[in-house]
Tab-separated table of C-alpha atoms and ligand atoms in Angstrom:
chain	number	residue	atom	x	y	z
W	1239	MET	CA	0.000	0.000	0.000
W	1240	THR	CA	1.250	3.477	-0.784
W	1241	VAL	CA	1.569	6.037	1.971
W	1242	ALA	CA	-1.215	8.619	2.043
W	1243	PHE	CA	-0.255	12.158	1.136
W	1244	SER	CA	3.333	11.358	0.225
W	1245	GLN	CA	3.970	13.869	-2.562
W	1246	ALA	CA	2.950	17.468	-2.116
W	1247	SER	CA	3.785	20.711	-3.812
W	1248	PHE	CA	2.624	24.305	-3.943
W	1249	LEU	CA	0.274	24.781	-6.839
W	1250	ARG	CA	-1.284	28.229	-6.904
W	1251	ALA	CA	-2.601	31.088	-4.794
W	1252	ILE	CA	-5.959	32.504	-5.811
W	1253	THR	CA	-8.541	35.040	-4.651
W	1254	GLN	CA	-11.661	33.808	-6.416
W	1255	PRO	CA	-13.163	30.421	-7.361
W	1256	ASP	CA	-12.745	30.862	-11.125
W	1257	GLN	CA	-8.952	30.863	-10.634
W	1258	ALA	CA	-9.023	27.417	-9.053
W	1259	PRO	CA	-6.757	24.839	-10.696
W	1260	THR	CA	-8.059	22.268	-13.132
W	1261	PRO	CA	-8.903	19.463	-13.212
W	1262	ALA	CA	-11.258	19.812	-10.278
W	1263	ARG	CA	-10.050	17.285	-7.732
W	1264	PRO	CA	-11.422	16.387	-4.316
W	1265	GLY	CA	-10.202	18.995	-1.890
W	1266	VAL	CA	-10.045	19.703	1.791
W	1267	VAL	CA	-9.960	23.241	3.140
W	1268	PHE	CA	-8.202	24.178	6.370
W	1269	ALA	CA	-10.015	27.014	8.095
W	1270	GLY	CA	-10.001	28.792	11.418
W	1271	ARG	CA	-9.085	31.999	13.160
W	1272	SER	CA	-5.868	33.734	12.365
W	1273	ASN	CA	-2.770	32.180	13.941
W	1274	VAL	CA	-4.616	29.039	15.068
W	1275	GLY	CA	-2.144	26.885	13.155
W	1276	LYS	CA	-3.795	26.093	9.813
W	1277	SER	CA	-0.621	26.286	7.761
W	1278	SER	CA	1.390	24.394	10.378
W	1279	LEU	CA	-1.183	21.622	10.381
W	1280	ILE	CA	-0.937	21.272	6.607
W	1281	ASN	CA	2.852	21.012	6.859
W	1282	SER	CA	2.570	18.476	9.649
W	1283	LEU	CA	0.083	16.334	7.714
W	1284	LEU	CA	2.288	16.404	4.650
W	1285	ARG	CA	5.492	16.149	6.687
W	1286	ARG	CA	6.854	19.107	4.792
W	1287	LYS	CA	8.204	21.877	6.982
W	1288	GLY	CA	7.880	25.244	5.274
W	1289	LEU	CA	5.597	24.158	2.430
W	1290	ALA	CA	2.716	26.289	3.720
W	1291	LYS	CA	4.060	29.582	5.054
W	1292	THR	CA	3.682	29.934	8.797
W	1293	SER	CA	4.386	32.770	11.191
W	1294	SER	CA	4.046	33.680	14.843
W	1295	THR	CA	2.355	36.915	13.710
W	1296	PRO	CA	-1.285	36.512	12.698
W	1297	GLY	CA	-2.410	37.200	9.151
W	1298	ARG	CA	0.338	35.260	7.381
W	1299	THR	CA	-1.849	33.545	4.803
W	1300	ARG	CA	-3.608	36.163	2.681
W	1301	GLU	CA	-4.779	34.206	-0.314
W	1302	ILE	CA	-6.423	30.878	-0.957
W	1303	VAL	CA	-3.455	28.576	-1.425
W	1304	TYR	CA	-3.681	25.298	-3.302
W	1305	PHE	CA	-1.340	22.392	-2.697
W	1306	ASN	CA	-1.241	19.437	-5.028
W	1307	VAL	CA	-1.238	16.208	-3.054
W	1308	ASP	CA	-0.264	13.004	-4.856
W	1309	ASP	CA	-1.804	14.373	-8.098
W	1310	ARG	CA	-5.089	13.223	-6.588
W	1311	PHE	CA	-6.233	15.781	-4.049
W	1312	TYR	CA	-5.974	19.426	-3.181
W	1313	PHE	CA	-5.161	20.717	0.268
W	1314	ILE	CA	-6.327	24.305	0.506
W	1315	ASP	CA	-4.959	26.818	3.001
W	1316	ILE	CA	-7.124	29.882	3.509
W	1317	PRO	CA	-6.578	33.146	5.390
W	1318	GLY	CA	-7.722	33.144	8.993
W	1319	TYR	CA	-10.487	35.299	10.430
W	1320	GLY	CA	-10.695	37.341	13.583
W	1321	TYR	CA	-7.359	39.122	13.602
W	1322	ALA	CA	-8.077	42.433	15.320
W	1323	LYS	CA	-5.371	44.405	13.556
W	1324	THR	CA	-6.476	43.458	10.042
W	1325	SER	CA	-7.595	46.596	8.182
W	1326	LYS	CA	-11.311	47.165	7.693
W	1327	THR	CA	-10.969	46.812	3.932
W	1328	VAL	CA	-9.326	43.406	4.202
W	1329	LYS	CA	-11.854	42.313	6.839
W	1330	SER	CA	-14.805	43.335	4.686
W	1331	LYS	CA	-13.351	41.350	1.774
W	1332	TRP	CA	-12.563	38.210	3.751
W	1333	GLY	CA	-16.150	37.064	4.325
W	1334	PRO	CA	-17.384	37.387	0.748
W	1335	MET	CA	-14.149	35.948	-0.686
W	1336	ILE	CA	-14.239	32.856	1.527
W	1337	GLU	CA	-18.003	32.378	1.247
W	1338	GLU	CA	-17.914	32.689	-2.510
W	1339	PHE	CA	-15.002	30.294	-2.661
W	1340	LEU	CA	-16.502	27.651	-0.390
W	1341	THR	CA	-19.947	27.716	-1.972
W	1342	GLY	CA	-18.547	28.058	-5.508
W	1343	THR	CA	-16.172	25.094	-5.352
W	1344	PRO	CA	-18.231	21.901	-5.294
W	1345	SER	CA	-15.136	19.679	-5.305
W	1346	ILE	CA	-14.454	20.659	-1.694
W	1347	ARG	CA	-15.263	17.533	0.277
W	1348	LEU	CA	-14.521	18.745	3.755
W	1349	VAL	CA	-13.657	21.831	5.748
W	1350	VAL	CA	-11.311	21.146	8.626
W	1351	LEU	CA	-12.154	23.864	11.125
W	1352	ILE	CA	-9.274	24.329	13.496
W	1353	LEU	CA	-9.710	25.580	17.048
W	1354	ASP	CA	-7.112	26.413	19.672
W	1355	ALA	CA	-7.097	23.891	22.521
W	1356	ARG	CA	-6.425	26.656	25.027
W	1357	ARG	CA	-9.358	28.929	24.238
W	1358	ASP	CA	-13.081	28.711	24.036
W	1359	PRO	CA	-14.459	29.041	20.507
W	1360	SER	CA	-15.006	32.681	19.549
W	1361	THR	CA	-18.193	34.187	18.136
W	1362	GLU	CA	-16.565	33.971	14.719
W	1363	ASP	CA	-15.778	30.280	15.209
W	1364	LEU	CA	-19.414	29.669	16.087
W	1365	GLN	CA	-20.586	31.692	13.092
W	1366	MET	CA	-18.323	29.642	10.845
W	1367	VAL	CA	-19.729	26.350	12.174
W	1368	GLU	CA	-23.288	27.639	11.742
W	1369	TRP	CA	-22.634	28.946	8.278
W	1370	LEU	CA	-21.014	25.698	7.077
W	1371	ARG	CA	-24.008	23.821	8.419
W	1372	SER	CA	-26.418	26.182	6.653
W	1373	VAL	CA	-24.722	25.683	3.275
W	1374	ARG	CA	-24.288	21.945	3.941
W	1375	ILE	CA	-20.544	21.788	3.653
W	1376	PRO	CA	-19.188	18.907	5.769
W	1377	CYS	CA	-16.997	20.102	8.596
W	1378	GLN	CA	-14.554	18.324	10.886
W	1379	ILE	CA	-13.526	20.281	13.946
W	1380	VAL	CA	-9.930	19.810	14.994
W	1381	VAL	CA	-8.651	21.103	18.305
W	1382	SER	CA	-5.027	21.947	17.700
W	1383	LYS	CA	-1.983	23.039	19.722
W	1384	ILE	CA	-3.008	20.249	22.085
W	1385	ASP	CA	0.655	19.937	23.120
W	1386	LYS	CA	0.158	23.256	24.940
W	1387	VAL	CA	-2.385	21.676	27.286
W	1388	ARG	CA	-1.263	19.297	30.014
W	1389	LYS	CA	-2.519	15.766	29.471
W	1390	THR	CA	-4.515	15.829	32.701
W	1391	HIS	CA	-6.338	19.000	31.592
W	1392	ARG	CA	-7.133	17.990	28.039
W	1393	GLU	CA	-10.486	16.362	28.657
W	1394	ARG	CA	-11.706	19.426	30.552
W	1395	HIS	CA	-10.710	21.761	27.704
W	1396	LEU	CA	-12.400	19.509	25.148
W	1397	ARG	CA	-15.605	19.374	27.171
W	1398	SER	CA	-15.651	23.124	27.472
W	1399	ILE	CA	-15.141	23.560	23.727
W	1400	ALA	CA	-17.857	20.991	22.981
W	1401	ASP	CA	-20.232	22.828	25.364
W	1402	THR	CA	-19.642	26.158	23.659
W	1403	LEU	CA	-20.237	24.541	20.272
W	1404	GLY	CA	-23.425	22.933	21.566
W	1405	LEU	CA	-22.162	19.404	20.877
W	1406	ASP	CA	-23.545	16.525	22.912
W	1407	SER	CA	-20.133	15.006	23.328
W	1408	HIS	CA	-16.524	16.006	22.869
W	1409	LYS	CA	-15.965	12.712	21.075
W	1410	ASP	CA	-16.742	14.434	17.760
W	1411	LEU	CA	-13.679	16.610	18.190
W	1412	LEU	CA	-10.306	15.488	16.935
W	1413	THR	CA	-7.200	16.707	18.720
W	1414	TYR	CA	-3.978	17.612	16.999
W	1415	SER	CA	-0.483	18.882	17.560
W	1416	SER	CA	1.629	20.093	14.689
W	1417	GLU	CA	4.573	20.080	17.105
W	1418	ASP	CA	4.568	16.418	18.053
W	1419	GLY	CA	2.127	14.819	15.577
W	1420	THR	CA	-0.566	13.932	18.126
W	1421	GLY	CA	-3.773	13.052	16.277
W	1422	ARG	CA	-2.137	12.822	12.875
W	1423	PRO	CA	-3.167	9.222	12.031
W	1424	GLU	CA	-6.753	9.895	13.129
W	1425	LEU	CA	-7.039	13.050	11.037
W	1426	ILE	CA	-5.497	11.341	8.009
W	1427	ARG	CA	-8.115	8.622	8.286
W	1428	VAL	CA	-10.937	11.191	8.346
W	1429	LEU	CA	-9.463	13.084	5.392
W	1430	LEU	CA	-9.046	9.953	3.285
W	1431	GLU	CA	-12.578	8.898	4.045
W	1432	ALA	CA	-13.897	12.261	2.849
W	1433	LEU	CA	-11.586	12.539	-0.152
W	1434	GLU	CA	-12.005	8.991	-1.423
W	1435	ALA	CA	-15.775	8.802	-0.896
G	1926	GTP	P1	-2.625	32.686	9.552
G	1926	GTP	O1	-2.150	32.215	8.217
G	1926	GTP	O2	-1.956	33.943	9.986
G	1926	GTP	O3	-4.106	32.760	9.663
G	1926	GTP	O4	-2.128	31.632	10.681
G	1926	GTP	P2	-2.213	30.049	10.669
G	1926	GTP	O5	-3.520	29.620	11.226
G	1926	GTP	O6	-1.842	29.490	9.351
G	1926	GTP	O7	-1.112	29.681	11.770
G	1926	GTP	P3	0.395	29.180	11.547
G	1926	GTP	O8	0.412	27.783	11.047
G	1926	GTP	O9	1.146	30.209	10.801
G	1926	GTP	O10	0.896	29.087	13.079
G	1926	GTP	C1	0.807	30.174	13.965
G	1926	GTP	C2	1.768	29.951	15.130
G	1926	GTP	O11	1.328	28.864	15.926
G	1926	GTP	C3	3.190	29.599	14.714
G	1926	GTP	O12	4.077	30.257	15.604
G	1926	GTP	C4	3.253	28.089	14.895
G	1926	GTP	O13	4.545	27.613	15.182
G	1926	GTP	C5	2.335	27.871	16.084
G	1926	GTP	N1	1.681	26.541	16.060
G	1926	GTP	C6	0.910	26.055	15.084
G	1926	GTP	N2	0.462	24.818	15.385
G	1926	GTP	C7	0.967	24.504	16.598
G	1926	GTP	C8	0.865	23.348	17.458
G	1926	GTP	O14	0.202	22.346	17.181
G	1926	GTP	N3	1.538	23.432	18.646
G	1926	GTP	C9	2.278	24.499	19.012
G	1926	GTP	N4	2.869	24.479	20.185
G	1926	GTP	N5	2.398	25.596	18.221
G	1926	GTP	C10	1.759	25.602	17.031
G	1927	MG	MG1	-1.583	30.435	7.565
């Protein structure tokens, strides 16, 4: 059996759906607030440090960035929301750009919505979950930077996040660490299931 997601390369950065690469291939989008670790998670999944540009300052990813994975799938890195210092103009463009992209790209199989293990979901996180539900785009919530939370405290954080999201159980949440690879096999399984369906 070949290893999943073994060959990856940068493909293209776009700002609107009609610039998306062809052929349309099953894709997964990595979304979440600014600085939550979207780009790092992509690099960790693909085991390619530096492929997606990361930064300790929020607002690093400004376009919709396509990565070619195994000539079969697209991994798509999008700009984060909720960064206070982003200019009003950029903020007012973010929503329409992302909404138009997500609703206008039917080959997107799944949105991985990334949350920070150390904080409760923000209003914008909740709006994103609601909106994805309303447009019927499948969403997997991933609680990342889990390495920052002591093992004995993890369950409590997950319960709190699940409560805020109105989930019955925190078992629907996946945990992840781009630092040490926690949760990587589980997330890969979920991605393959969505992409190969
Ligand atoms: P924007 O593109 O600005 O929206 O940010 P992003 O969501 O792509 O975040 P990025 O991957 O650039 O990571 C932001 C910061 O968080 C960087 O300093 C990363 O090193 C750090 N980081 C990301 N994931 C993890 C993780 O799992 N654990 C730890 N400890 N740090 C992480
Ligand atoms: Mg980024």
